[in-house]
Amino acid sequence: MSLLPLIALFATSVHAADELPPQAVAAWQAMSTVRSLEARFEQSRTTTLLSQPLVSTGTLRFVRPDKLAWVVDQPGRSTMVVAGSKVGMSYPDLGVYEQMDLAGDPDAERLVRSMMVWLAGDLEQVSRDYGVAWAAAPTGAPAGVLHLATLTPKDATMAALVSSLDLSLGGDPMRVLAVTMHEPDGDRVDITMHDVRLDPELPDDAFSIAGP
Amino acid sequence: MTPKLRLLLTAGLLLVLGLVASRIRFTDDLASLLPADGPLPRALEHLERFQVADTIMVEVDGSDATRADLLSAVDVLGERLQADPAIRRVRWRVRAADGMALQQAATPYALELVPVDALAERVSAEGIRTALRGQLLRLAGPGGGLFEGRFRQDPLDLGGLALRQLRGVESPFAIQIEASHFLDSSGLRAVLLVEPVVSTMEMGPDAPLIEQLEAHLASCALPARYLGGHRIAAESARSVRDDVQRAAVLGFVAMLGLFLLGFRSLRPVLGATAPLAVAVVATLAAGAIIGPLHGISLGFAAALLGLAVDYWIHLYVAAQAQDPSPGFAPRLAAAKAALGEIGPALFMGAASTAGAFVVLLFSRYPVVQGLGAMGLAATLGALAGTWLLGPLAFAALGGRRLPALRVAGLPRWARLLLVLIVAAGALTVGGSRFDGDPRNLLPPSADTQALERELTERYGGFGTGGMVVIEGADLDEVLDAADAAQGALDALTGVTTAGPSVLLPGPTARAARRAALPGAERLQQEIEAAGAELGFAPGALAGAAERLLEPPAWPLSPLTWSDTPLAELVGRHVQPMDGGWSVMISVITADDSLIELVEAALQAAAPGAELVVPSSFARDGIQEIVRELGRLGSLAVGWVLLLLGVRYRRLRMVAAAVVPCFTALLMAVAAFAVLGVAWNAVSAASMVLILGLGLDYGVFMAEGERRGASAHTGYAVLLSALTTLAGFGILVVARSPALFGVGLAVLVGMSTAALIALALVPGIARGEPILPARLQRWVGRLAWLALLGLSVDVLLGQLFYLSPPPGPTPEHHLEQVSAAEHRFGPHRLLRSQGVHTAYLEGDPWQRGYGAGVLTATMDERLEQELLETFERAVPSAFARFAIVRGAIMGLPGLDEWLLPEQRREIAGYVAGTGEHRDWLAPGYTRKVYYHAVHDIGQALVDSPMVHACTGFMAGPGYTADGHWLLARNFDFDGGRRFDQDKLITFVVPSQGIPFVSVSFASFSGVLSGMNAEGLALALQAGASTPPTAAGMPMGFIAREILQHASSLDEAEAILRDRQAFVAENILVVDGEAGDAALFEVTPERVERLPVQGAMGVSNHFRAEVFADLPINVERMAEGTTVPRLARMEELLAQHRGALDTPRAAEILMDRAGLGGAELPRGHRHAIDADIVTHSVVFDATARSFWVSRSPNTAGGYVAYDLDDALAGGIQPVDVMASGDLDATLGVHRGRKLLRRVEGVDPHEAEALARQALALMPGHPEALQALAQALMDQGRADEARPLAQWALDTPPEHGHQIRELRALLGLEVAE
């Protein structure tokens, strides 16, 4: 049950909100107006373990304030659902299903909360834990990307897991279009989102942790 | 004595007693109900050590709520309970931190936690591919990169496999984890497992825990209930307290009413307080001395109010009868005169009652001892109070003259009716039953029992059948034994276990798991090949196998789990103890009958394991109560008769005094039988009370008649009885069976005693007939006849009972060297690998005495089993009595045929065991005749109590190494104990050759054995008619051969020199000389048949001289001896040239028919028909041997080296694997069912036969029973195919063939 490091993957935030340029603050504020979100994603993991990058696709769903479902379709099915303090993970192809309650475990609970802050646009929360470098989109950036925010964890535990996170922002309203995660061992994960729907009505069972 | 002196003495007495009483302490500890030693407190010790009953299950019902509401309610409740300092721990949900801790603890030990099969599958080429594919899925999944670290450490995810194992042991209950909470299978109810700080044993009626817990549950948003040992203990304690309070109040009110009604004044009530005060203070002082007091003892203390006022009543009535003038002085004079008049009766009554209470002090039950002490103090206090204060109280308060009671005027018909009622009561006493289970003394409420049933059905777990406890100095050894035990039990159908084997597998299992893995090099190749196939980078998996196989830094131990949620669970199964470790496996069985199966499996798999089961509580308890009754009752009766004899010196007066109490005892027993109430330890002890109090009435009435004052005495007895009933009998309103039993016994007993005392005693004391003259004459004649019969039996006993030779009592003490070994001087008894071995040395008396001390318990069990088998075969008690007496008188002076050393050995044995069952015959006589059971049983071969043995001798040409082997199965249906308690005895005699004998405790003869000179011997029954004259029992002849012969010729000489009284096959192998012979022996002749290479032997003779012996011919035609021998010879031929000890054992375990034809399991044509009491293979050349382990041969074999053993190394040198326990025990259960078929209703017979057939598929006996049952119901069409099937199988015995043919309507040949 390695949920703790898994949760840490999603834990990103921004640094020193009062130092950010106005457009960055505006971008975060725009994101904070989103009540729910659904998007397709493609993730490419580049690791020294594998000869070729490992590509996976799936769907991401989020409902403010504390529901998240990360559903992978390819190359195999897997799901992670967070609903409040409850977390469920399933790997149907492996016959593995795990669920747990984070209540009474402040560290784990904090990590789960932080994994949703960039989706929720909670600038205050993010600024507590991460330093932020804000820049305009570099030349050659994918179409639609206007800004690049680089988050660097301040917490040593997080830093051991993630060196930095590059968030590519764009669109109207402003939102995260892609994420690149750099790991201390040199591995990298690129996540791009498309077919993004903002504020859709998402059924409760999309966040069920009841398992199979 | 002046009034002042009386007051002064009383004040002094009260002061002293009061000071002592002020130190009284109370307890609600259930342990105080148990005897101080024996199996019950040991079981309690285990229960406490492992906190078996210390988890409370709380169920929150969300049937009418949403899931969210249920989870919210249970979370709030759980946190509230967790915050309560009275609660140590609450489990109701799975937290991320728990999972993390578990993973961290388990991963380094993954290789040792995963079972071999799963491990082997995972490290196979396909398993490795599957595991790596799964890891790829995880890497591709949400946050998959963070699995990389774990992947590099454990690429095959063995940690995941281990965690899956551990999940199965998180709870003893059938609880599923859903939405991260413990829910029932419907998901509608949530469960919390609560572990309070206090243990079950510390619970009292007002324990704050229960109140707090109930308050928490009441505050829960949803309905919540709870169940567990704490609730049951608190309820029991509350029940006792309520009973005591209720009895005390009701008793007081009833007595007040009685006084008002009987004396028509309150003055006597006030007067009663004086002696009562002394009695109460004396009682409390006794309680303080023996303390702390349990509630049940307190209940008696409250009831003793009735006893304390009895003497005051007698004094008051007698004083009033003096008709004193008004005024203090005349009344004091009258009271003193009355005291002088009733003094003898008062002292006799007090002495007998006190004597009865003194007897209780000898009980093994502390609670009964408490009763005795307080009863004794109350009696003496009442006597002292009455003596000192009674006259003063009467002088101060004396009232009106009382009416006289006409007590001797019952019409004759009423007396006859009374006698008839008593006679009818006597006929019902056989229906009495005992309940020795201490838990039933204070059972939980009906609500709790219903809740227990409901929750057991839903969650299981509560129905634990028992616990297996294994103790030892070394943790690894204990864990290995636990693995073996748990594995064997898990293999049984209908039995589930919870033990340490998943969390803490023993070193053997751990090593086996590691051994199942391929070498590091091969494993690395497999991993890299699979990795390349799945796209892993070259080198990504380098060193994976090496890391995987690296042993953990610290060995697996209870400390491994100390920081995980499983720590508590580990503590439930593994606990340190003084000088070692104790491991517990809880066993849950579908029904109690499976416990036998569990016992057998344990005996084979983990012989040192101790099984603690509720049914054994009951069994041990019953035995204890029966002993207690006999012991205390006979002591009390002896005391009473002694007192009365000394006092009256006339039979008539003694009879008058004892008739009420003896009749009272009889009617109390009858009442329990008629009402179907079981006796228990406490109610059984109340019999002694009835004896003492009932005697009071008889004594007072007899004394009253003697001094011509029976009318006034009768009035006093009546009032005394009523007050006693108000005090004790009122306990009949108690809810706890312990106190209710006392109330019922006293109510019935004392009512009877009073009635008989009033109606019959004066007449008996005067010598008047009770019944109509003619009837009384007949009753008298019958009584005389019975007395005569008894006298004749005693006389015949004197003539025919054998006199044991005397011997000294050794100065040794029995000492327990270890859990498995006891010593008595140089003599030893060891239980190792499921088999008892004894080592005896010295002269015959010393050997016998040592064996007696060491095997007394086994001896008692065996005798009990033998007598039960006898009872099944001969249901009539009189017939059994006649057979026993007939055997003793028919074969008189049997011990004269024994050698002096054999007589001394048996006498020593009897002295060593201590005497019991004298009523059957004295110990020495019984033991000598038991040794002839084998001989008498010869005539019964192939009937229920039989020896149907099969064996062989083989030497060069047949054996692989040229050794001489003697192998045999000793079949005996006398009871399973003869198998379970088999004894291998190594004897180093002061004179003769050292030898080993394989038989059972208390048997001094030899059935199978081998001596240090390499002479091996076995007895196998021949065909005999019942013996008509005594001779030397065959077992002793065999013993003499083994102890004194070193060659076949010497053996033959002994055989020819001794007079046998039955026929016998005696197999003798001389390993030293390399020769063997079969001796066919009858009382008339001995035939020696040489063995040419090999020879099979069963139960008939083959010498030409016996060819026409009718009994031999009949045996061959009717019995199973011919097919068994044919199969044996077939197998010998098959294994010619290859025989060795293992193959010989294989032959002895053969269950096929001739030509290898399949026989139904348990068929008696087979060599191994699952009735083997011992199976043994002697290698006479190597002087080593194998002996089977219970059950029959299914427990495998243990090996011994004779020379080592005779030098003191009596533990087995090797153990051979077990066989199919389930099937063997199925046959046992099937046979047991078939024994019940006889004489029952055809429908019930059908059900029994069908059950038996399911356990013994195709067995002709079961088929025949079923066919017969169906035929009896008129279902011939269904019956005939079954009968034909049985006939074709074939049947086991000739008579069965005839019965089946008759059933089919076929011609029956004679």
CSV table of C-alpha atoms in Angstrom, one decimal, chain B residues 606-917:
chain,number,residue,atom,x,y,z
B,606,ALA,CA,1.5,-32.0,17.4
B,607,PRO,CA,1.6,-34.4,20.2
B,608,GLY,CA,2.6,-31.9,22.8
B,609,ALA,CA,-0.4,-29.7,22.1
B,610,GLU,CA,-3.0,-29.3,24.7
B,611,LEU,CA,-6.6,-29.0,23.6
B,612,VAL,CA,-9.0,-27.0,25.8
B,613,VAL,CA,-12.6,-27.3,24.8
B,614,PRO,CA,-15.9,-26.4,26.5
B,615,SER,CA,-17.0,-30.0,26.2
B,616,SER,CA,-13.9,-31.1,28.2
B,617,PHE,CA,-14.8,-28.5,30.8
B,618,ALA,CA,-18.1,-30.4,31.1
B,619,ARG,CA,-16.6,-33.8,31.1
B,620,ASP,CA,-13.9,-33.0,33.7
B,621,GLY,CA,-16.5,-31.1,35.7
B,622,ILE,CA,-18.9,-34.1,35.7
B,623,GLN,CA,-16.2,-36.4,36.8
B,624,GLU,CA,-15.3,-34.0,39.5
B,625,ILE,CA,-18.8,-33.7,40.8
B,626,VAL,CA,-19.4,-37.5,40.8
B,627,ARG,CA,-16.2,-37.9,42.8
B,628,GLU,CA,-17.2,-35.0,45.1
B,629,LEU,CA,-20.6,-36.5,45.8
B,630,GLY,CA,-19.2,-39.9,46.6
B,631,ARG,CA,-16.4,-38.6,48.7
B,632,LEU,CA,-18.3,-35.9,50.7
B,633,GLY,CA,-21.5,-38.0,51.0
B,634,SER,CA,-19.8,-41.1,52.3
B,635,LEU,CA,-17.8,-39.0,54.8
B,636,ALA,CA,-21.0,-37.3,56.0
B,637,VAL,CA,-22.9,-40.5,56.3
B,638,GLY,CA,-20.0,-42.1,58.2
B,639,TRP,CA,-19.9,-39.2,60.6
B,640,VAL,CA,-23.6,-39.3,61.2
B,641,LEU,CA,-23.9,-43.0,61.8
B,642,LEU,CA,-20.9,-42.9,64.1
B,643,LEU,CA,-22.5,-40.2,66.2
B,644,LEU,CA,-25.9,-41.9,66.3
B,645,GLY,CA,-24.5,-45.3,67.1
B,646,VAL,CA,-22.6,-44.0,70.0
B,647,ARG,CA,-25.6,-42.0,71.3
B,648,TYR,CA,-28.4,-44.6,70.9
B,649,ARG,CA,-26.8,-48.0,70.7
B,650,ARG,CA,-30.2,-49.2,69.4
B,651,LEU,CA,-30.9,-49.9,65.8
B,652,ARG,CA,-34.5,-48.7,66.1
B,653,MET,CA,-33.5,-45.3,67.4
B,654,VAL,CA,-30.7,-45.0,64.8
B,655,ALA,CA,-33.2,-45.8,62.1
B,656,ALA,CA,-35.7,-43.3,63.4
B,657,ALA,CA,-33.0,-40.6,63.4
B,658,VAL,CA,-31.7,-41.3,59.9
B,659,VAL,CA,-34.9,-42.1,58.0
B,660,PRO,CA,-35.9,-38.4,57.4
B,661,CYS,CA,-32.5,-37.4,56.0
B,662,PHE,CA,-32.0,-40.4,53.8
B,663,THR,CA,-35.5,-40.1,52.5
B,664,ALA,CA,-34.9,-36.4,51.9
B,665,LEU,CA,-31.8,-37.1,49.9
B,666,LEU,CA,-33.6,-39.7,47.8
B,667,MET,CA,-36.5,-37.4,47.1
B,668,ALA,CA,-34.2,-34.5,46.2
B,669,VAL,CA,-32.5,-36.7,43.6
B,670,ALA,CA,-35.9,-37.8,42.3
B,671,ALA,CA,-37.2,-34.3,42.0
B,672,PHE,CA,-34.2,-33.3,39.9
B,673,ALA,CA,-34.7,-36.3,37.7
B,674,VAL,CA,-38.4,-35.7,37.3
B,675,LEU,CA,-38.0,-32.0,36.6
B,676,GLY,CA,-35.1,-32.6,34.3
B,677,VAL,CA,-32.8,-30.3,36.3
B,678,ALA,CA,-29.2,-31.2,36.1
B,679,TRP,CA,-27.1,-31.3,39.3
B,680,ASN,CA,-24.1,-29.0,39.4
B,681,ALA,CA,-21.1,-28.6,41.7
B,682,VAL,CA,-23.0,-26.3,44.1
B,683,SER,CA,-26.4,-28.0,44.2
B,684,ALA,CA,-24.6,-31.4,44.6
B,685,ALA,CA,-22.9,-29.9,47.7
B,686,SER,CA,-26.3,-29.0,49.1
B,687,MET,CA,-26.9,-32.7,49.5
B,688,VAL,CA,-24.6,-32.6,52.4
B,689,LEU,CA,-26.6,-29.8,53.9
B,690,ILE,CA,-29.8,-31.8,53.5
B,691,LEU,CA,-28.1,-34.7,55.3
B,692,GLY,CA,-27.1,-32.5,58.2
B,693,LEU,CA,-30.4,-30.6,58.6
B,694,GLY,CA,-32.6,-33.6,57.9
B,695,LEU,CA,-30.8,-35.4,60.6
B,696,ASP,CA,-31.6,-32.6,63.0
B,697,TYR,CA,-35.3,-33.3,62.5
B,698,GLY,CA,-34.9,-37.1,63.0
B,699,VAL,CA,-32.7,-36.6,66.1
B,700,PHE,CA,-35.1,-34.0,67.7
B,701,MET,CA,-38.2,-36.2,67.0
B,702,ALA,CA,-36.5,-39.3,68.2
B,703,GLU,CA,-35.2,-37.5,71.3
B,704,GLY,CA,-38.7,-36.0,71.8
B,705,GLU,CA,-40.3,-39.4,71.6
B,706,ARG,CA,-37.7,-40.7,74.0
B,707,ARG,CA,-38.6,-38.2,76.7
B,708,GLY,CA,-42.3,-38.3,75.9
B,709,ALA,CA,-42.5,-34.8,74.4
B,710,SER,CA,-43.0,-35.6,70.7
B,711,ALA,CA,-46.0,-33.2,70.4
B,712,HIS,CA,-44.1,-30.1,71.4
B,713,THR,CA,-41.0,-31.2,69.6
B,714,GLY,CA,-43.1,-31.8,66.5
B,715,TYR,CA,-44.3,-28.3,66.6
B,716,ALA,CA,-40.7,-27.0,66.9
B,717,VAL,CA,-39.6,-29.3,64.0
B,718,LEU,CA,-42.4,-28.0,61.9
B,719,LEU,CA,-41.5,-24.4,62.5
B,720,SER,CA,-37.8,-25.1,62.1
B,721,ALA,CA,-38.4,-26.7,58.8
B,722,LEU,CA,-40.5,-23.9,57.6
B,723,THR,CA,-38.0,-21.3,58.6
B,724,THR,CA,-35.2,-23.4,56.9
B,725,LEU,CA,-37.3,-23.6,53.8
B,726,ALA,CA,-37.8,-19.8,54.0
B,727,GLY,CA,-34.1,-19.3,54.3
B,728,PHE,CA,-32.7,-21.9,51.8
B,729,GLY,CA,-35.7,-23.1,49.9
B,730,ILE,CA,-36.4,-19.6,48.9
B,731,LEU,CA,-33.4,-19.8,46.6
B,732,VAL,CA,-35.6,-21.7,44.2
B,733,VAL,CA,-36.6,-18.2,43.0
B,734,ALA,CA,-33.0,-17.6,42.0
B,735,ARG,CA,-32.2,-17.3,38.3
B,736,SER,CA,-28.7,-18.6,38.4
B,737,PRO,CA,-28.7,-22.4,38.1
B,738,ALA,CA,-26.2,-22.7,40.9
B,739,LEU,CA,-28.4,-21.1,43.5
B,740,PHE,CA,-31.6,-22.4,42.0
B,741,GLY,CA,-30.3,-26.0,42.3
B,742,VAL,CA,-29.6,-25.4,46.0
B,743,GLY,CA,-33.1,-24.0,46.5
B,744,LEU,CA,-34.7,-26.9,44.7
B,745,ALA,CA,-32.7,-29.5,46.6
B,746,VAL,CA,-33.4,-27.9,49.9
B,747,LEU,CA,-37.0,-27.3,49.2
B,748,VAL,CA,-37.8,-30.9,48.2
B,749,GLY,CA,-35.3,-32.4,50.6
B,750,MET,CA,-36.3,-30.5,53.7
B,751,SER,CA,-40.0,-30.7,53.0
B,752,THR,CA,-39.6,-34.4,52.8
B,753,ALA,CA,-37.4,-34.6,55.9
B,754,ALA,CA,-39.9,-32.6,57.9
B,755,LEU,CA,-42.8,-34.7,56.7
B,756,ILE,CA,-41.1,-38.0,57.4
B,757,ALA,CA,-39.9,-36.8,60.8
B,758,LEU,CA,-43.3,-35.7,61.8
B,759,ALA,CA,-45.3,-38.6,60.4
B,760,LEU,CA,-43.0,-41.6,60.8
B,761,VAL,CA,-40.2,-41.1,63.2
B,762,PRO,CA,-42.2,-41.2,66.5
B,763,GLY,CA,-43.7,-44.5,65.4
B,764,ILE,CA,-40.4,-45.9,64.3
B,765,ALA,CA,-38.8,-44.9,67.6
B,766,ARG,CA,-41.7,-46.7,69.4
B,767,GLY,CA,-41.2,-49.7,67.3
B,768,GLU,CA,-44.6,-49.5,65.6
B,769,PRO,CA,-45.1,-50.8,62.1
B,770,ILE,CA,-45.2,-48.1,59.4
B,771,LEU,CA,-47.2,-50.1,56.9
B,772,PRO,CA,-50.1,-52.6,57.1
B,773,ALA,CA,-48.7,-55.6,59.0
B,774,ARG,CA,-48.8,-58.0,56.0
B,775,LEU,CA,-47.2,-55.5,53.7
B,776,GLN,CA,-44.6,-54.6,56.3
B,777,ARG,CA,-43.8,-58.3,56.7
B,778,TRP,CA,-43.2,-58.6,52.9
B,779,VAL,CA,-41.2,-55.5,52.8
B,780,GLY,CA,-39.2,-56.8,55.7
B,781,ARG,CA,-38.7,-60.1,53.9
B,782,LEU,CA,-37.5,-58.3,50.8
B,783,ALA,CA,-35.2,-56.2,52.8
B,784,TRP,CA,-33.8,-59.3,54.5
B,785,LEU,CA,-33.5,-61.0,51.1
B,786,ALA,CA,-31.6,-58.0,49.8
B,787,LEU,CA,-29.4,-58.0,52.9
B,788,LEU,CA,-28.8,-61.7,52.5
B,789,GLY,CA,-27.9,-61.3,48.8
B,790,LEU,CA,-25.5,-58.6,49.8
B,791,SER,CA,-24.1,-60.7,52.6
B,792,VAL,CA,-23.7,-63.7,50.2
B,793,ASP,CA,-21.9,-61.4,47.8
B,794,VAL,CA,-19.6,-60.1,50.5
B,795,LEU,CA,-19.0,-63.7,51.7
B,796,LEU,CA,-18.4,-65.0,48.2
B,797,GLY,CA,-16.1,-62.0,47.7
B,798,GLN,CA,-14.2,-63.0,50.7
B,799,LEU,CA,-13.9,-66.5,49.3
B,800,PHE,CA,-13.1,-65.6,45.7
B,801,TYR,CA,-11.5,-62.2,45.8
B,802,LEU,CA,-7.8,-62.6,45.4
B,803,SER,CA,-5.4,-61.5,48.1
B,804,PRO,CA,-2.6,-59.2,46.9
B,805,PRO,CA,0.9,-59.9,48.1
B,806,PRO,CA,2.1,-57.0,50.3
B,807,GLY,CA,4.8,-54.6,49.4
B,808,PRO,CA,6.4,-51.4,50.7
B,809,THR,CA,5.4,-47.9,49.8
B,810,PRO,CA,8.4,-46.4,47.9
B,811,GLU,CA,9.7,-43.2,49.2
B,812,HIS,CA,9.8,-41.5,45.8
B,813,HIS,CA,7.6,-38.6,44.8
B,814,LEU,CA,5.9,-38.1,41.5
B,815,GLU,CA,7.6,-35.2,39.8
B,816,GLN,CA,6.9,-33.5,36.5
B,817,VAL,CA,10.2,-33.1,34.7
B,818,SER,CA,8.6,-31.2,31.7
B,819,ALA,CA,5.2,-30.8,30.1
B,820,ALA,CA,5.7,-34.2,28.5
B,821,GLU,CA,7.6,-36.2,31.1
B,822,HIS,CA,6.9,-37.4,34.7
B,823,ARG,CA,9.2,-39.4,36.9
B,824,PHE,CA,8.8,-41.5,40.0
B,825,GLY,CA,12.1,-42.5,41.3
B,826,PRO,CA,13.9,-44.3,38.4
B,827,HIS,CA,10.6,-44.9,36.6
B,828,ARG,CA,9.6,-42.5,33.8
B,829,LEU,CA,6.6,-41.8,31.7
B,830,LEU,CA,7.1,-39.7,28.5
B,831,ARG,CA,4.6,-38.5,26.0
B,832,SER,CA,6.5,-37.8,22.8
B,833,GLN,CA,5.2,-37.6,19.2
B,834,GLY,CA,1.7,-38.7,20.3
B,835,VAL,CA,2.8,-41.9,22.0
B,836,HIS,CA,3.3,-42.7,25.6
B,837,THR,CA,6.5,-44.5,26.5
B,838,ALA,CA,7.4,-45.8,30.0
B,839,TYR,CA,10.7,-46.9,31.5
B,840,LEU,CA,10.5,-49.2,34.5
B,841,GLU,CA,13.2,-50.9,36.4
B,842,GLY,CA,13.9,-52.8,39.6
B,843,ASP,CA,12.0,-55.6,41.3
B,844,PRO,CA,8.5,-56.6,40.4
B,845,TRP,CA,6.8,-54.6,43.2
B,846,GLN,CA,8.9,-51.5,42.4
B,847,ARG,CA,8.1,-51.7,38.7
B,848,GLY,CA,4.4,-52.2,39.3
B,849,TYR,CA,4.2,-49.4,41.8
B,850,GLY,CA,6.1,-47.0,39.6
B,851,ALA,CA,3.9,-47.9,36.6
B,852,GLY,CA,0.8,-47.5,38.8
B,853,VAL,CA,1.8,-44.0,40.0
B,854,LEU,CA,2.8,-42.9,36.5
B,855,THR,CA,-0.2,-44.2,34.6
B,856,ALA,CA,-3.0,-43.9,37.1
B,857,THR,CA,-4.9,-41.4,35.0
B,858,MET,CA,-4.6,-43.5,31.9
B,859,ASP,CA,-5.6,-46.6,33.8
B,860,GLU,CA,-8.7,-45.0,35.1
B,861,ARG,CA,-9.6,-43.8,31.6
B,862,LEU,CA,-9.0,-47.3,30.1
B,863,GLU,CA,-11.0,-49.0,32.7
B,864,GLN,CA,-13.9,-46.6,32.2
B,865,GLU,CA,-13.8,-47.2,28.5
B,866,LEU,CA,-13.7,-51.0,29.0
B,867,LEU,CA,-16.6,-50.8,31.3
B,868,GLU,CA,-18.6,-48.6,28.9
B,869,THR,CA,-17.9,-51.1,26.1
B,870,PHE,CA,-19.0,-53.9,28.4
B,871,GLU,CA,-22.2,-51.9,29.1
B,872,ARG,CA,-22.9,-51.5,25.4
B,873,ALA,CA,-22.4,-55.2,24.8
B,874,VAL,CA,-24.4,-56.1,27.9
B,875,PRO,CA,-27.0,-53.4,28.7
B,876,SER,CA,-28.4,-55.0,31.8
B,877,ALA,CA,-26.6,-53.9,34.9
B,878,PHE,CA,-27.6,-57.1,36.7
B,879,ALA,CA,-26.4,-59.2,33.8
B,880,ARG,CA,-23.1,-57.4,33.9
B,881,PHE,CA,-22.8,-57.9,37.6
B,882,ALA,CA,-23.6,-61.6,37.1
B,883,ILE,CA,-21.0,-62.0,34.4
B,884,VAL,CA,-18.3,-60.3,36.5
B,885,ARG,CA,-19.1,-62.4,39.5
B,886,GLY,CA,-19.4,-65.5,37.2
B,887,ALA,CA,-16.0,-64.9,35.8
B,888,ILE,CA,-14.5,-64.5,39.2
B,889,MET,CA,-16.2,-67.6,40.6
B,890,GLY,CA,-15.9,-69.6,37.3
B,891,LEU,CA,-12.2,-69.1,37.1
B,892,PRO,CA,-11.3,-69.1,40.8
B,893,GLY,CA,-7.9,-68.4,42.1
B,894,LEU,CA,-6.7,-67.1,38.7
B,895,ASP,CA,-3.6,-65.5,40.2
B,896,GLU,CA,-2.4,-68.9,41.4
B,897,TRP,CA,-1.5,-69.5,37.8
B,898,LEU,CA,0.7,-66.5,37.7
B,899,LEU,CA,4.4,-66.5,38.6
B,900,PRO,CA,5.0,-64.9,42.0
B,901,GLU,CA,6.9,-62.0,40.3
B,902,GLN,CA,3.8,-61.4,38.1
B,903,ARG,CA,1.5,-61.3,41.2
B,904,ARG,CA,3.8,-58.8,42.9
B,905,GLU,CA,4.0,-56.6,39.9
B,906,ILE,CA,0.2,-56.4,39.6
B,907,ALA,CA,-0.2,-55.8,43.3
B,908,GLY,CA,2.4,-53.1,43.2
B,909,TYR,CA,0.5,-51.5,40.3
B,910,VAL,CA,-2.8,-51.5,42.1
B,911,ALA,CA,-1.1,-49.9,45.2
B,912,GLY,CA,0.5,-47.3,42.9
B,913,THR,CA,-2.7,-46.3,41.2
B,914,GLY,CA,-4.8,-46.0,44.4
B,915,GLU,CA,-8.0,-47.8,44.7
B,916,HIS,CA,-11.2,-47.0,42.8
B,917,ARG,CA,-14.3,-48.9,41.6
